Short mmCIF file of C-alpha atoms in Angstrom, two decimals:
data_model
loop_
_atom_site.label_atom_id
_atom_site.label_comp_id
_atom_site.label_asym_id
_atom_site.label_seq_id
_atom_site.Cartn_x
_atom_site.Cartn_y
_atom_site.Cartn_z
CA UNK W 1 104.64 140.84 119.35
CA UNK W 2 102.75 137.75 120.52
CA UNK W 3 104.57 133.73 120.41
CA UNK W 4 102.49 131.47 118.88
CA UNK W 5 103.36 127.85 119.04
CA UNK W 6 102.43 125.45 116.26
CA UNK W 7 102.15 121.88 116.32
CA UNK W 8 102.36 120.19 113.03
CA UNK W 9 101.91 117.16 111.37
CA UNK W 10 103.34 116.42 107.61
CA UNK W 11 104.48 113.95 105.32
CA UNK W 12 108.32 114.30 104.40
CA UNK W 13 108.53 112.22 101.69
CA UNK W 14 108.24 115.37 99.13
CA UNK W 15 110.99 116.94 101.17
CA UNK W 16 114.70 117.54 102.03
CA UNK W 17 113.83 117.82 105.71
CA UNK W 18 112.41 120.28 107.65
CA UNK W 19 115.02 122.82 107.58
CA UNK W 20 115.22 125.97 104.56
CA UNK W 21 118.11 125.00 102.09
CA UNK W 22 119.04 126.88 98.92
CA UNK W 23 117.56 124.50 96.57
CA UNK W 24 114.34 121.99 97.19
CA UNK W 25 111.15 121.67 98.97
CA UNK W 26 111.80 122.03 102.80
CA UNK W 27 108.89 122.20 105.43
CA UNK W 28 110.37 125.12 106.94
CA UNK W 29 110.33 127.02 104.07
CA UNK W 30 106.26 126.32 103.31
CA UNK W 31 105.67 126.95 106.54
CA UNK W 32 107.27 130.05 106.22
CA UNK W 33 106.43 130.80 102.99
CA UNK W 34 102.56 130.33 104.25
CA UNK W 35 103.33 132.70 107.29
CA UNK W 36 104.42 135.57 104.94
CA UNK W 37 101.40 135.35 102.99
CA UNK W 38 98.96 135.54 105.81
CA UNK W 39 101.17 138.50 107.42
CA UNK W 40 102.57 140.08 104.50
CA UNK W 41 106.02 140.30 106.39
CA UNK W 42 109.00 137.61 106.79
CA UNK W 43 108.21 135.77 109.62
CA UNK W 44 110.71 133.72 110.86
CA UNK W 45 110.21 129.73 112.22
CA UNK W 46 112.06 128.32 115.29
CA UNK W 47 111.55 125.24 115.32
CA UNK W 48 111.74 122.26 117.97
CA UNK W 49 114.64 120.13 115.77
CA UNK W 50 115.52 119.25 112.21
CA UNK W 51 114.13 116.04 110.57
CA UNK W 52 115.95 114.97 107.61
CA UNK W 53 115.13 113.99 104.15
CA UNK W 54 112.03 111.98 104.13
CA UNK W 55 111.14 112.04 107.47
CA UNK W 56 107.72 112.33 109.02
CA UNK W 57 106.70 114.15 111.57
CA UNK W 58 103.12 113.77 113.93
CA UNK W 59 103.61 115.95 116.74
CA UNK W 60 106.51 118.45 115.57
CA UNK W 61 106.43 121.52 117.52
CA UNK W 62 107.96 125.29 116.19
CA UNK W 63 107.35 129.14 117.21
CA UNK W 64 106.65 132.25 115.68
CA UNK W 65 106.39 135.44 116.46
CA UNK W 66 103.71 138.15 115.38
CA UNK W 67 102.14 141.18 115.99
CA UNK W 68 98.35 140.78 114.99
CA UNK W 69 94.47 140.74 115.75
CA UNK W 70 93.89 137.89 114.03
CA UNK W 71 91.85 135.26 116.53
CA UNK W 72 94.21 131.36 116.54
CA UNK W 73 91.46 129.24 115.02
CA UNK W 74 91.31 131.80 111.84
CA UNK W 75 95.23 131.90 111.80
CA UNK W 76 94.94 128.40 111.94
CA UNK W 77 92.33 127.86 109.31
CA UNK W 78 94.29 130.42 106.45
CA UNK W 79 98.02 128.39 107.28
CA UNK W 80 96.22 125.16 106.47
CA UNK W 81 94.90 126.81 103.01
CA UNK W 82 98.00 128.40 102.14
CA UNK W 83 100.45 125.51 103.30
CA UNK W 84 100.35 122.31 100.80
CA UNK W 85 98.46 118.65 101.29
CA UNK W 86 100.84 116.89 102.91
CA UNK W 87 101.97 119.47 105.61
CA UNK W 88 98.73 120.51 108.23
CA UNK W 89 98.62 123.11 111.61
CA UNK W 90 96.96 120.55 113.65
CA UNK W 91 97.27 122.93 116.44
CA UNK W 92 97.86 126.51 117.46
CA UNK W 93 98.54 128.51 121.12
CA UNK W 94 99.29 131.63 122.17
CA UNK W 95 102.51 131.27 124.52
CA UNK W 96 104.48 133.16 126.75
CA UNK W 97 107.43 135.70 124.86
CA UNK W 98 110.47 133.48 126.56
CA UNK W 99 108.95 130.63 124.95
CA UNK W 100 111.19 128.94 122.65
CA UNK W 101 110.23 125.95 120.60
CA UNK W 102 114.23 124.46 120.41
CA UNK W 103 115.80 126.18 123.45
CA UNK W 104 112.47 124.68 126.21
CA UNK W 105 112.07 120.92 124.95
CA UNK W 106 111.70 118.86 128.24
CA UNK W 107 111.71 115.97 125.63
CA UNK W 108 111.27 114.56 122.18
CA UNK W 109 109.56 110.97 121.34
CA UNK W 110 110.42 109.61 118.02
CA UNK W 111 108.56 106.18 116.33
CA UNK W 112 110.21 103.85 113.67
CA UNK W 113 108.32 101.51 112.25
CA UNK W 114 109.02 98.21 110.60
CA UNK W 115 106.50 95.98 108.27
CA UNK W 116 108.05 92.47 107.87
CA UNK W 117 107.54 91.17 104.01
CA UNK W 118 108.29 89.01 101.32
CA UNK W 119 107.87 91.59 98.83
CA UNK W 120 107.30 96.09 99.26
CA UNK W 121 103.65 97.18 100.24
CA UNK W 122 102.16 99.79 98.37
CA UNK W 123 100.22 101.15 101.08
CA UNK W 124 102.49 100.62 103.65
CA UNK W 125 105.95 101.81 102.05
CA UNK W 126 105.28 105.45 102.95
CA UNK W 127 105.51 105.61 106.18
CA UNK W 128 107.26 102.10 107.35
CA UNK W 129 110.93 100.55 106.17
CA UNK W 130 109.42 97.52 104.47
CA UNK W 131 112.00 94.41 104.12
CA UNK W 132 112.31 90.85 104.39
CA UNK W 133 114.85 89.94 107.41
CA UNK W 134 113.42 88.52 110.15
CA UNK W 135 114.05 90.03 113.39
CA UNK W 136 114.76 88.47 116.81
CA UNK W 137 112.80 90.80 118.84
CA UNK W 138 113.62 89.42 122.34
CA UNK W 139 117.21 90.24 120.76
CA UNK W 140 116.02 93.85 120.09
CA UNK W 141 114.56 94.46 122.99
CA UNK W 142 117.02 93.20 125.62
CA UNK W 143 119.98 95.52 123.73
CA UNK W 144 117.59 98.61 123.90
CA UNK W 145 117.98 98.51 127.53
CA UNK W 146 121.58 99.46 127.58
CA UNK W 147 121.17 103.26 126.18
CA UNK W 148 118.29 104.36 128.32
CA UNK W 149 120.21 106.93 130.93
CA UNK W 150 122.66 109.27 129.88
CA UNK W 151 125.20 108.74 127.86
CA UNK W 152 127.61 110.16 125.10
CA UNK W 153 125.90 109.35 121.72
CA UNK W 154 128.60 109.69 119.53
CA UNK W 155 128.96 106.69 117.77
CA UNK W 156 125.18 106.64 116.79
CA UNK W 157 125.53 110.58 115.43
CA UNK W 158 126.30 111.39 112.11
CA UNK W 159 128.30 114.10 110.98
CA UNK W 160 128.40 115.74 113.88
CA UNK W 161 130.80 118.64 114.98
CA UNK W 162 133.19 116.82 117.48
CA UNK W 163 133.54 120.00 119.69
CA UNK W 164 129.78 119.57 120.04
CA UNK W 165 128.17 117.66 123.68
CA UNK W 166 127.08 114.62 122.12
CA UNK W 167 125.41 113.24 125.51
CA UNK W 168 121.84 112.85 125.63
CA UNK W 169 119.63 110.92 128.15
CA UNK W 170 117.00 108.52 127.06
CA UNK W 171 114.17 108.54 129.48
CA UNK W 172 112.26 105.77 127.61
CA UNK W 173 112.97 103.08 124.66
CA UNK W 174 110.56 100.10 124.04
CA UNK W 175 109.79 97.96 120.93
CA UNK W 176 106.42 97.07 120.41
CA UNK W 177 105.24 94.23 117.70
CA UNK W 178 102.33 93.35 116.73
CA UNK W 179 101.87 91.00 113.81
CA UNK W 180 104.78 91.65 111.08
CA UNK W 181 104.90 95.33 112.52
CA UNK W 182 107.71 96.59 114.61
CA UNK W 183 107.66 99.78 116.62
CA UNK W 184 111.08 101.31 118.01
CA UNK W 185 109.99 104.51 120.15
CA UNK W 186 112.29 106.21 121.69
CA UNK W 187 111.82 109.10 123.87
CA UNK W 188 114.67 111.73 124.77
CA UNK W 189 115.74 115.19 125.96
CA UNK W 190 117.23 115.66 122.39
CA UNK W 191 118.76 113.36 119.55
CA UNK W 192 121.95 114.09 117.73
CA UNK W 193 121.64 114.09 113.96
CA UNK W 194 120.58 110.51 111.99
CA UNK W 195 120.90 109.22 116.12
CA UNK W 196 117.30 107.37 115.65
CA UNK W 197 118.09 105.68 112.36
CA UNK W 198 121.56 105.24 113.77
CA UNK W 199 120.40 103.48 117.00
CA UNK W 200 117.54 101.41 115.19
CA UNK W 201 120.16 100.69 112.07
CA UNK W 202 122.65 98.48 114.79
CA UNK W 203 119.84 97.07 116.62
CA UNK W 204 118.52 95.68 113.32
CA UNK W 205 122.09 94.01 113.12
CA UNK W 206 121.58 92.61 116.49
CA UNK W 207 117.93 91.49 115.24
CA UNK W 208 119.60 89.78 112.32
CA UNK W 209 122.25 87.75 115.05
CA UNK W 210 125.22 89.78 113.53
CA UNK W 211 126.21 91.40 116.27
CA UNK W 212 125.79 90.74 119.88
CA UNK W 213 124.07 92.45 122.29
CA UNK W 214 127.53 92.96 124.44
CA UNK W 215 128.86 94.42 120.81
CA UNK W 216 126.11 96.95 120.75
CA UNK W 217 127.12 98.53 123.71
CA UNK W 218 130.67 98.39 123.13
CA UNK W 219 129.83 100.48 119.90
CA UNK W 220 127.73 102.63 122.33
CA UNK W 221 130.44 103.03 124.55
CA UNK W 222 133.06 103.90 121.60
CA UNK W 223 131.98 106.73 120.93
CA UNK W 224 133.11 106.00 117.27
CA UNK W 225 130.74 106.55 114.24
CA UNK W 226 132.39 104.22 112.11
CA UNK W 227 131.84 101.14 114.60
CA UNK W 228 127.96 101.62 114.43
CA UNK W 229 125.84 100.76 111.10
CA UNK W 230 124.45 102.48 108.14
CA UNK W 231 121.15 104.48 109.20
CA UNK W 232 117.92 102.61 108.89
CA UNK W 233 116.32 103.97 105.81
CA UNK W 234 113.90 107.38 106.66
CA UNK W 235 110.56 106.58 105.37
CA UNK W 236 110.20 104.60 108.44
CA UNK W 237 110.67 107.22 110.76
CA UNK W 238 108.27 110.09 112.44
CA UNK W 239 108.57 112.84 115.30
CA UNK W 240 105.62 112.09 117.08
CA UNK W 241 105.33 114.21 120.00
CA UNK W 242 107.56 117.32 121.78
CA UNK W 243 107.30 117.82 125.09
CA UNK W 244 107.66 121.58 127.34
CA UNK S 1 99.56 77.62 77.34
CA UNK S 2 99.82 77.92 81.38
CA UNK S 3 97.32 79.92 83.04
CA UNK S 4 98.78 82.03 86.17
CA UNK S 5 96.96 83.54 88.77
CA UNK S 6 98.31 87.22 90.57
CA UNK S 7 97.40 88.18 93.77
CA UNK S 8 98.60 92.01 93.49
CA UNK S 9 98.39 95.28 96.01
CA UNK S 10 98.79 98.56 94.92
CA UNK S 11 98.61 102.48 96.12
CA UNK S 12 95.83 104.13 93.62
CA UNK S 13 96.58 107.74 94.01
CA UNK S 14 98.22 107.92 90.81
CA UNK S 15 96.08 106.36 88.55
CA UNK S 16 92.56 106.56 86.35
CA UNK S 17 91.93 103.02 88.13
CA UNK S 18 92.58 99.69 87.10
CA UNK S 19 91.32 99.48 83.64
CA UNK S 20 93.22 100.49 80.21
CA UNK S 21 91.71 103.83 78.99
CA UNK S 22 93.00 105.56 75.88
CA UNK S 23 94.85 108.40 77.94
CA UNK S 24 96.08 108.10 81.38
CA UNK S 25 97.80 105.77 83.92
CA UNK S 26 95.64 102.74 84.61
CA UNK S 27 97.14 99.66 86.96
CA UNK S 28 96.26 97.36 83.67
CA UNK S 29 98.54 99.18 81.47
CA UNK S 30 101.35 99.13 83.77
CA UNK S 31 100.48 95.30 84.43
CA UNK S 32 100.39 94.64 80.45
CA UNK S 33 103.43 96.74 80.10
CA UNK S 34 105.46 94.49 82.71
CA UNK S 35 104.26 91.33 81.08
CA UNK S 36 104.82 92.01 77.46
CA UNK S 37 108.09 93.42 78.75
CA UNK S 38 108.74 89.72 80.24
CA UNK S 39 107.53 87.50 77.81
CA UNK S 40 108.12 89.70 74.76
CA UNK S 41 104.63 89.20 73.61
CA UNK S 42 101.49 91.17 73.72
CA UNK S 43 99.67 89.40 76.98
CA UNK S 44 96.39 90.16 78.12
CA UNK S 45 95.42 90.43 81.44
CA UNK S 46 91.57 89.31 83.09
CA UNK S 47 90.55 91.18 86.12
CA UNK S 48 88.82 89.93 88.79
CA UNK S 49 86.88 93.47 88.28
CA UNK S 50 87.90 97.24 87.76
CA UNK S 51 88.35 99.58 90.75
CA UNK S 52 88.01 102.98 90.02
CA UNK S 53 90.02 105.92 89.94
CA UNK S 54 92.11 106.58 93.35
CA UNK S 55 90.96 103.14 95.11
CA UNK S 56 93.58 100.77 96.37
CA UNK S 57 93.73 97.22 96.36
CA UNK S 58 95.38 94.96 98.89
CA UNK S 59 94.26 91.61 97.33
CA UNK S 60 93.22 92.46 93.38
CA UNK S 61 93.19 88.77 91.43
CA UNK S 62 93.90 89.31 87.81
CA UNK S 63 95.28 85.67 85.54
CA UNK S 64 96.79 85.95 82.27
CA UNK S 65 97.90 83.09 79.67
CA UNK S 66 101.69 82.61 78.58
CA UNK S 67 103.49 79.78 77.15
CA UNK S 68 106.72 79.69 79.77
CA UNK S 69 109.59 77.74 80.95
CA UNK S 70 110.16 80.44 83.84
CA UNK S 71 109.86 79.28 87.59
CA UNK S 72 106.90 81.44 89.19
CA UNK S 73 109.30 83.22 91.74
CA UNK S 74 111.32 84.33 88.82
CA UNK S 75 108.10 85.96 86.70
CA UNK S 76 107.18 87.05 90.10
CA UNK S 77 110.82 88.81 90.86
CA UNK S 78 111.23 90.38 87.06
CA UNK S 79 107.50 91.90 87.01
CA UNK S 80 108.16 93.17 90.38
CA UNK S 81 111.36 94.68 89.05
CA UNK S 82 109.42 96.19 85.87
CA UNK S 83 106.44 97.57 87.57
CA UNK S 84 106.28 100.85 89.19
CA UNK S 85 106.52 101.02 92.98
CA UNK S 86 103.01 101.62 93.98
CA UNK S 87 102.35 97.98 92.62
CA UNK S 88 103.30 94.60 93.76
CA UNK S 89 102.55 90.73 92.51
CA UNK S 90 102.25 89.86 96.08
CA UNK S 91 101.62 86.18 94.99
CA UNK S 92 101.66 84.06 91.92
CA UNK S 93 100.16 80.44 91.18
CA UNK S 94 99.58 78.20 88.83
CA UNK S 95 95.93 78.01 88.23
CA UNK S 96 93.71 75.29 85.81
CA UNK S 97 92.93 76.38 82.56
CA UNK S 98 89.47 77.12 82.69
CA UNK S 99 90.22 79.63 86.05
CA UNK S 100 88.98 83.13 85.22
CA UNK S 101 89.66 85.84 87.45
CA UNK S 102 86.12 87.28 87.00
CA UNK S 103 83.73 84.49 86.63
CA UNK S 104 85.22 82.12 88.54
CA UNK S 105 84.89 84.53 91.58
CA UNK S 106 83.12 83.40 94.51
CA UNK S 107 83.08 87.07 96.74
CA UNK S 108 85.07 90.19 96.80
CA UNK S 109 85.78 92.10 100.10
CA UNK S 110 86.24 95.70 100.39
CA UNK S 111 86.89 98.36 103.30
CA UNK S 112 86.25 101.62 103.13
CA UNK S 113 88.37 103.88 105.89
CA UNK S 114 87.17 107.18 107.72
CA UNK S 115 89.31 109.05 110.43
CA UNK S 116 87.35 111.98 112.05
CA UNK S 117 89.85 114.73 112.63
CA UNK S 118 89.33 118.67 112.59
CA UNK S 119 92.12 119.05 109.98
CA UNK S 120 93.59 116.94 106.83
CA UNK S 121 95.86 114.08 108.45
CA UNK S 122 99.13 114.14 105.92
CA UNK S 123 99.74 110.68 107.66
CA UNK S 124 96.50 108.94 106.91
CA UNK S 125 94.95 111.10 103.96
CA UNK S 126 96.40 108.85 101.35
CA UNK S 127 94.22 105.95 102.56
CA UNK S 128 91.70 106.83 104.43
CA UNK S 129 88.89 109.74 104.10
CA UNK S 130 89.38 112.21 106.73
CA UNK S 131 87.14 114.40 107.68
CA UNK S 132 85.55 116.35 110.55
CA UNK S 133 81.97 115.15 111.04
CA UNK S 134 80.75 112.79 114.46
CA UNK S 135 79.29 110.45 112.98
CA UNK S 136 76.52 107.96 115.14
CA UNK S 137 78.24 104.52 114.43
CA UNK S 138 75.93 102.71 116.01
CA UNK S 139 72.82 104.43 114.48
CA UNK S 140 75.05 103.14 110.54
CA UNK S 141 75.56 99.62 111.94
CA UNK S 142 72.29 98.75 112.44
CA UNK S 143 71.11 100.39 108.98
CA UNK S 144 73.92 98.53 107.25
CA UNK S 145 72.09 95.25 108.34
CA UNK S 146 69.22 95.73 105.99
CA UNK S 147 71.39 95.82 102.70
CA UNK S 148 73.08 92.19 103.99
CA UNK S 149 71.34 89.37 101.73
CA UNK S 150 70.18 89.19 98.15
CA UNK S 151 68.98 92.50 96.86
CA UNK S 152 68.55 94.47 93.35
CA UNK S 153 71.41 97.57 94.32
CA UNK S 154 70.19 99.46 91.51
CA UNK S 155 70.01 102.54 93.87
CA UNK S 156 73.62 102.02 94.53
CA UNK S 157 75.04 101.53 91.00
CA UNK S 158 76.75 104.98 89.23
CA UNK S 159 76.23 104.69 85.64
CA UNK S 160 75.34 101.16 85.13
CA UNK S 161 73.53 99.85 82.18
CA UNK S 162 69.48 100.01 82.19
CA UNK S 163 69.13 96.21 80.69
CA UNK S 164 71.98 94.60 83.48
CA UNK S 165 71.16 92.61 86.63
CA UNK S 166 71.61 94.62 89.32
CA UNK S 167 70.76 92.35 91.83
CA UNK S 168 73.80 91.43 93.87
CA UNK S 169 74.51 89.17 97.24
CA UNK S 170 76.05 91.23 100.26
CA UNK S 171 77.23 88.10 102.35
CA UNK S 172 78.77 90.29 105.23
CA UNK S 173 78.67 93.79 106.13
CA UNK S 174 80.24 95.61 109.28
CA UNK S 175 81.62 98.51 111.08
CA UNK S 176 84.56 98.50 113.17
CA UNK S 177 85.51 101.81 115.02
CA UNK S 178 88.41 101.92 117.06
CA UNK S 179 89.31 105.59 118.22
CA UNK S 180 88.88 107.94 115.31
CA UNK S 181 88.98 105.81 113.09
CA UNK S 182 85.74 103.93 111.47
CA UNK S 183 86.18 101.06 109.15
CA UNK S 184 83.40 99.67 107.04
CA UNK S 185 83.93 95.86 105.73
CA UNK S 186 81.63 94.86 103.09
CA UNK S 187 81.47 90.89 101.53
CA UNK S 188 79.51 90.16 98.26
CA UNK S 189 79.50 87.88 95.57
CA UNK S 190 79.63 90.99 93.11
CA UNK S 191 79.35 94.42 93.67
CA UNK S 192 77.94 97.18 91.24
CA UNK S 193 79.79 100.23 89.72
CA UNK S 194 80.78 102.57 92.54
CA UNK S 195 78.20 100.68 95.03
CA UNK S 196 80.62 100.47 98.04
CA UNK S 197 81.47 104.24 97.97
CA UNK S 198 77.59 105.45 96.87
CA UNK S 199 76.29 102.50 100.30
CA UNK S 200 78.99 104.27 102.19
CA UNK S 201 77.94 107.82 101.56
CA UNK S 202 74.44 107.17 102.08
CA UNK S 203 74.82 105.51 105.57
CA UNK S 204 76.96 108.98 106.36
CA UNK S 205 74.02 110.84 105.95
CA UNK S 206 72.52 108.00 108.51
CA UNK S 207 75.06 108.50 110.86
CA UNK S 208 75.08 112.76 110.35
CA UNK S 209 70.78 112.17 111.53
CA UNK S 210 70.06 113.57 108.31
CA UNK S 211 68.07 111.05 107.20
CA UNK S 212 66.84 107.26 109.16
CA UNK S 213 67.57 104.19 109.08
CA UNK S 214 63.81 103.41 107.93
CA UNK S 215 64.69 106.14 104.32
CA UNK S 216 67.99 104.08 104.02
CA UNK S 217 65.59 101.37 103.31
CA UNK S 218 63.11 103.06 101.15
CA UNK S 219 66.37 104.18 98.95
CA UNK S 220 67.50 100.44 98.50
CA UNK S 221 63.97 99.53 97.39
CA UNK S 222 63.79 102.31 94.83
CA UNK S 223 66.20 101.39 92.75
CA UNK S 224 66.83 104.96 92.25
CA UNK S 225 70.11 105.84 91.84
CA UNK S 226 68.98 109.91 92.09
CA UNK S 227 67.87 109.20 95.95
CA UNK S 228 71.30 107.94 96.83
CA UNK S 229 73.56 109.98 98.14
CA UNK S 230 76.54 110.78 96.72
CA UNK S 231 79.62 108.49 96.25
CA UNK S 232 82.23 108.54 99.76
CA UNK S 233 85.37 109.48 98.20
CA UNK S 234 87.68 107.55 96.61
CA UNK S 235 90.94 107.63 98.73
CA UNK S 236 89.05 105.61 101.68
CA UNK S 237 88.46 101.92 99.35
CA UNK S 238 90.38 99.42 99.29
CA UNK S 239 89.65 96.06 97.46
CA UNK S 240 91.19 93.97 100.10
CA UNK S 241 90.13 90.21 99.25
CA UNK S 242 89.07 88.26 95.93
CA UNK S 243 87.91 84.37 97.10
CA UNK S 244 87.56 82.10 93.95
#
């Protein structure tokens, strides 16, 4: 059996997420739907993390494995046929057996992006939470400082098994704006469930001068989900790059 | 009767383009739809010109007569509300009688987007055409200055009347790469049926080296639309400016 690693790149808004559930489009399931066609057997998908509904992904990273004489660039070439538009192989490699695509991140970096406007954009919607508030940046950026490190996540994860290890460490977080877009990127060696949308949800309150900075990281420190604020909406966010 | 200017942007995936055809989604229809919808009359709409089937428009003008007591932000907000999502009155004035969104025109702007990638980009394939050629920007750039003045685009024009004038402005025309990405901005005072996309795909085959700079020319003197190349496609255009 040889591990392949895929890197992929897809538009969620067709989809419940990435992983297989009993009803609805998933990524997971084309992707593995595409895999049994090309091998004619069930070939199961590990796969780096779960994005939820609506969620894109640039850089998502999963694992198969296969026995098979097919060369990568033809593999490559028939999964992009089978599998539909708006989900592409944008990069295949042969990787060591112990290679697992969840089990050896060294870290994940996630993007949300922000368009300021008076009214929705058509051509921006898609990919970017489009709204009207304006944001103190400065704000933004100051409070962002407070969860790089390690700490317990808690109160930013949603539904989330409390006999699970909610701490994470944040190696990097930065906003970067440029015109009436905002950037949150956040890099980390793994996110709890909704913890992105979570994180950039309360900063936006801080943005907005509702909260304080100081009351961000008390919420932070809380470890209480019902302190911290409604997720910022998905179309706005993307997995853009894993890390082994 | 008070004449109203729209400034409007919309995502053209879904639609024939932006004129009413007898079967089919058109941006007009859904525009005519809203109004009527509003005002509870019939209310016809004048383009500042049609795009065609699958372009976008970031600035399309379009005015429209109604005898109203309404405040603009309030026609603005309920035809916002009644049209789809993939269009949006960005802006609405108050405009002189004798304004007409297609003669009064001074230019129209358009870009046309191309990323170079080896495989579809689900993230960019909605607005831009991707594809996997290297093109020789600077080899287009200096072809595209020959097609900048007052010229008969005949060669350029899909399916356009024998007995029409043909002969067009182009007040600005440039490339701007940055990365993988190439961006094509074209100014004129009109532009022919299909003339952006059929000037784009010709100055591909300039930047491929399958034909010069020096045939480019010879093509634009013509006036043969058969030695043209054929039209980029559609999901790179975007009408981006109309300046009355």
């Amino acid at each position: 059996m040889q591990n392949y690693k895929l890197t992929i790149e897809y538009d969620g808004t067709e989809y419940l997420g990435f992983q297989i559930q009993a009803k609805g489009k998933t990524i997971q399931a084309e992707l593995e739907r595409a895999l049994e066609r090309l091998f004619c057997e069930k070939v199961r998908v590990i796969s780096s993390g779960r994005t939820d509904r609506g969620v894109h992904a640039k850089g998502h990273v999963i694992n198969f494995k296969v026995k098979t004489t097919l060369k990568n660039k033809n593999i490559q070439a028939a999964l992009n046929t089978y599998l539909p538009r708006d989900i592409v192989v944008k990069k295949i490699e042969k990787v060591p057996d112990d290679f697992h695509a969840q089990y050896s991140v060294k870290d994940k970096t996630y993007e949300y992006t922000v368009v300021i406007s008076p009214c929705r954009l058509p051509l921006r919607q898609r990919f970017a939470y489009c709204c009207n508030y304006s944001y103190d940046v400065s704000a933004m950026r100051k409070t962002l400082r407070c969860i790089i490190g390690r700490h317990d996540f808690r109160a930013f994860a949603s539904r989330f098994p409390t006999d699970k290890d909610t701490v994470r460490t944040i190696k990097n977080a930065r906003i970067v704006q440029v015109g009436e877009v905002i950037v949150f990127r956040l890099t980390a060696d793994g996110f709890l469930y909704n913890m992105v949308r979570n994180i950039v949800g309360t900063l936006f309150l801080v943005g907005q001068g509702k909260i304080t900075g100081a009351h961000f990281k008390t919420i932070l420190l809380s470890k209480d989900r019902t302190q911290a604020a409604a997720p910022a909406p998905a179309e706005g966010l993307a997995l853009v790059a894993v890390r082994y």
